[in-house]
Short mmCIF file of N, CA and C in Angstrom, two decimals:
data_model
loop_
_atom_site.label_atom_id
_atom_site.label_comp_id
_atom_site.label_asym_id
_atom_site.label_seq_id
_atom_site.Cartn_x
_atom_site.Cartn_y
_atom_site.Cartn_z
N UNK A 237 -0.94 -9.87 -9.04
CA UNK A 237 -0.73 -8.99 -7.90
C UNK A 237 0.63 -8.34 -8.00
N UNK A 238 0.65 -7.05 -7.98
CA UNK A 238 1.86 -6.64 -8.12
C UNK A 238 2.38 -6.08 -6.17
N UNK A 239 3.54 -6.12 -6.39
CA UNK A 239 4.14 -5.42 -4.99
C UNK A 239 4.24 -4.10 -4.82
N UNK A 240 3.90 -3.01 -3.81
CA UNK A 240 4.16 -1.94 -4.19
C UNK A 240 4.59 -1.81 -2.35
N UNK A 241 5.00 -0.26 -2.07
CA UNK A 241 5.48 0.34 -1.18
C UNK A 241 4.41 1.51 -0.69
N UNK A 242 3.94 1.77 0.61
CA UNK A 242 3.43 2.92 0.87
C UNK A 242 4.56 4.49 1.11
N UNK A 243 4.16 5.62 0.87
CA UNK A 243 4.93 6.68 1.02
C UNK A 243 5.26 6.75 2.23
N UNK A 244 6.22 7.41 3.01
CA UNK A 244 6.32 7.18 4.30
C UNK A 244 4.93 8.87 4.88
N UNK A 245 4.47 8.50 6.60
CA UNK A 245 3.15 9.52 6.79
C UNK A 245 1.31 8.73 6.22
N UNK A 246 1.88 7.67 5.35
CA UNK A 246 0.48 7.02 4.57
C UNK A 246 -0.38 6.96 6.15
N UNK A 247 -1.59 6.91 5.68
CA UNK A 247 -2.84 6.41 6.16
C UNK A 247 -3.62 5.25 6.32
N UNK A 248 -4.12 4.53 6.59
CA UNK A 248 -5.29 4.34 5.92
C UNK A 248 -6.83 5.09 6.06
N UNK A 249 -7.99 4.58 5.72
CA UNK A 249 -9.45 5.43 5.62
C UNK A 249 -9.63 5.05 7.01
N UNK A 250 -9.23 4.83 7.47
CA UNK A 250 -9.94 4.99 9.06
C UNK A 250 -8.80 6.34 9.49
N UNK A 251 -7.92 6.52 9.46
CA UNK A 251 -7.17 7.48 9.76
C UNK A 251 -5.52 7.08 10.20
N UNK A 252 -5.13 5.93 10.76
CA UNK A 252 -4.30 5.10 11.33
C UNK A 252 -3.18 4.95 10.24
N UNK A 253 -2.13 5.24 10.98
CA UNK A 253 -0.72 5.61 10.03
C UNK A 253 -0.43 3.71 9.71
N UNK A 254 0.07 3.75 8.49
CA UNK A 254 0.13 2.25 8.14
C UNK A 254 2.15 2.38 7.97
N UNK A 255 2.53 1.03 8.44
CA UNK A 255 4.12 0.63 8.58
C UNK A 255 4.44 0.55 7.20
N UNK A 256 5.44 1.36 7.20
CA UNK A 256 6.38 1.64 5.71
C UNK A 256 7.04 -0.06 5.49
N UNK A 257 6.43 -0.74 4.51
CA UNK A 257 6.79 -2.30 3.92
C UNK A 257 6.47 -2.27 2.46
N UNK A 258 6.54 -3.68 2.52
CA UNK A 258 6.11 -4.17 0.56
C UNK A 258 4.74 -4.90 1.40
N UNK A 259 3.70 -4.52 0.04
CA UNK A 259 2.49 -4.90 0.42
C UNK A 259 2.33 -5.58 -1.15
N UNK A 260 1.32 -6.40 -1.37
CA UNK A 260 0.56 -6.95 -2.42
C UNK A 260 -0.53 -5.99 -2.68
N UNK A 261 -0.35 -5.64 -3.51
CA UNK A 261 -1.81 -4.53 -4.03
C UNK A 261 -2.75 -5.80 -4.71
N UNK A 262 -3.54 -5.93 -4.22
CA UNK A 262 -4.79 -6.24 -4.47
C UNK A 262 -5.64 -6.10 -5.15
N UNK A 263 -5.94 -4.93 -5.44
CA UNK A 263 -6.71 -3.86 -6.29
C UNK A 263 -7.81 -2.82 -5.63
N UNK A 264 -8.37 -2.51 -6.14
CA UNK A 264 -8.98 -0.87 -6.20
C UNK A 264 -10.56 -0.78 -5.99
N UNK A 265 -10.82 -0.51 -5.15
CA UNK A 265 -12.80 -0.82 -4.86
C UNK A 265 -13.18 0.33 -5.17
N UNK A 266 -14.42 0.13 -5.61
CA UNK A 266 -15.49 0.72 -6.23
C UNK A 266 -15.81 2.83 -5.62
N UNK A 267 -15.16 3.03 -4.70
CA UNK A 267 -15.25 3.68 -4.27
C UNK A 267 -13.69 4.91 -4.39
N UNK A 268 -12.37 4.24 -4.64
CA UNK A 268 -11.25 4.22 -5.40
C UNK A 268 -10.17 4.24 -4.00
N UNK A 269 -10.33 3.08 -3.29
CA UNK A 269 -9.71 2.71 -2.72
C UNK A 269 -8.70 1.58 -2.74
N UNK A 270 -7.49 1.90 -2.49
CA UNK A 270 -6.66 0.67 -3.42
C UNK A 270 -6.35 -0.05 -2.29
N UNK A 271 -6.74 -1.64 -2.44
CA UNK A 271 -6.23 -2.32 -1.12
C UNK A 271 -5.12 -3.43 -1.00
N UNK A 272 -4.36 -3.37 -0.10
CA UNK A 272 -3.28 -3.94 -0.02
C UNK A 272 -3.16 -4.44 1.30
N UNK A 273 -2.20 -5.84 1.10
CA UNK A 273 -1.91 -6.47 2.27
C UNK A 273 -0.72 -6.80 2.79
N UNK A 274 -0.48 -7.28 3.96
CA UNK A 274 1.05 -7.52 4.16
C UNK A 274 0.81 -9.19 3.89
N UNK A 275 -0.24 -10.02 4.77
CA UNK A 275 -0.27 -10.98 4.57
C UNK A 275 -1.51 -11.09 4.27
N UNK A 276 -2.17 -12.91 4.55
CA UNK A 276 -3.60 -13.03 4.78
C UNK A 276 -4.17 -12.72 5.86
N UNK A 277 -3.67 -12.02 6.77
CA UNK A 277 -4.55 -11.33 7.83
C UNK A 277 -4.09 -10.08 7.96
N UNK A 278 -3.37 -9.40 7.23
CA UNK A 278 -3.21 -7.85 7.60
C UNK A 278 -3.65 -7.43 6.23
N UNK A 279 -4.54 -6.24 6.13
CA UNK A 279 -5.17 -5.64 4.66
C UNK A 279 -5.13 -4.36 5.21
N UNK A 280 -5.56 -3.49 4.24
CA UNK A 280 -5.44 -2.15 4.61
C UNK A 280 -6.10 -1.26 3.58
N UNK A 281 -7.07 -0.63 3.25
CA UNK A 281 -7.63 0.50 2.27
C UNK A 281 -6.60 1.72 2.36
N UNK A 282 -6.09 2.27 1.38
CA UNK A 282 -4.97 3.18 1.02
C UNK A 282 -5.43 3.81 -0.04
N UNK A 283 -5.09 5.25 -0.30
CA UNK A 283 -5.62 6.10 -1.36
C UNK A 283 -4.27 5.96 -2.09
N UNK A 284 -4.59 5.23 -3.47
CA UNK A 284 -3.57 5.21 -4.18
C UNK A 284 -2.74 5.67 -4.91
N UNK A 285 -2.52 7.19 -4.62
CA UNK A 285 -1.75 8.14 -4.41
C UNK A 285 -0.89 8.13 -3.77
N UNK A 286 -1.13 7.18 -2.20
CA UNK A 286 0.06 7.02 -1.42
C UNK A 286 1.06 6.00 -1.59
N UNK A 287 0.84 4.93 -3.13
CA UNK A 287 1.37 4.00 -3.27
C UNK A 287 2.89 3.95 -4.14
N UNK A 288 4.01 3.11 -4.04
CA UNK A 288 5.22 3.50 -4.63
C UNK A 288 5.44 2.46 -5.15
N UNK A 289 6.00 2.00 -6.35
CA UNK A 289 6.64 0.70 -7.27
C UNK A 289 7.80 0.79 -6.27
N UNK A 290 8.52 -0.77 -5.61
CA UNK A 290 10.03 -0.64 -5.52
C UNK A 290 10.56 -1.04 -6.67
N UNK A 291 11.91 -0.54 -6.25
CA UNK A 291 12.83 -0.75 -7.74
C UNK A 291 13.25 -1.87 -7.12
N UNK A 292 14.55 -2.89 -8.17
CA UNK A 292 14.95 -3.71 -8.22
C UNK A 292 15.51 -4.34 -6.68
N UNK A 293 16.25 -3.39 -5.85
CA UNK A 293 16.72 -3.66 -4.44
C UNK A 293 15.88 -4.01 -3.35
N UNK A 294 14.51 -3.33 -4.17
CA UNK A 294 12.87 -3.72 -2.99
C UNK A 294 13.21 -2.62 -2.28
N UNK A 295 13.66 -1.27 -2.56
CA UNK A 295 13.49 0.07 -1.97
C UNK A 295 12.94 1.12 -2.75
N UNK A 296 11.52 1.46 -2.27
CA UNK A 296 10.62 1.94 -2.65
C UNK A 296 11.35 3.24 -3.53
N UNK A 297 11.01 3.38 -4.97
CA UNK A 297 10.97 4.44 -5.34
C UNK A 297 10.60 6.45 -4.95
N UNK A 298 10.77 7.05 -5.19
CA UNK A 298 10.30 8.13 -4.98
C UNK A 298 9.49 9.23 -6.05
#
């Protein structure tokens, strides 16, 4: 599982603006939705386009 960052404005597929954090990417469903979580009860479908590597400080790249 790698860590990644959403862009700030992200979505998810329901439409609902998701909180700029470090999420666990999960991986990518069949449909090409990349899913990520904060924990074991928060998940989220994200077009993974909106997704960012952080760099070393854990502040999301650009």
């Amino acid at each position: 599982m790698d860590i990644v960052a959403v862009k700030p404005e992200t979505r998810d597929r329901k439409g609902f603006f998701i909180h700029e954090a470090a999420y666990k990417l999960m991986g990518v469903d069949r449909s090409g939705w990349a899913i990520i979580c904060r924990n074991d009860a928060t998940c989220h479908y994200v077009d993974p386009d909106d997704l960012q590597l952080p760099d070393v400080s854990g502040i999301a790249l650009d």
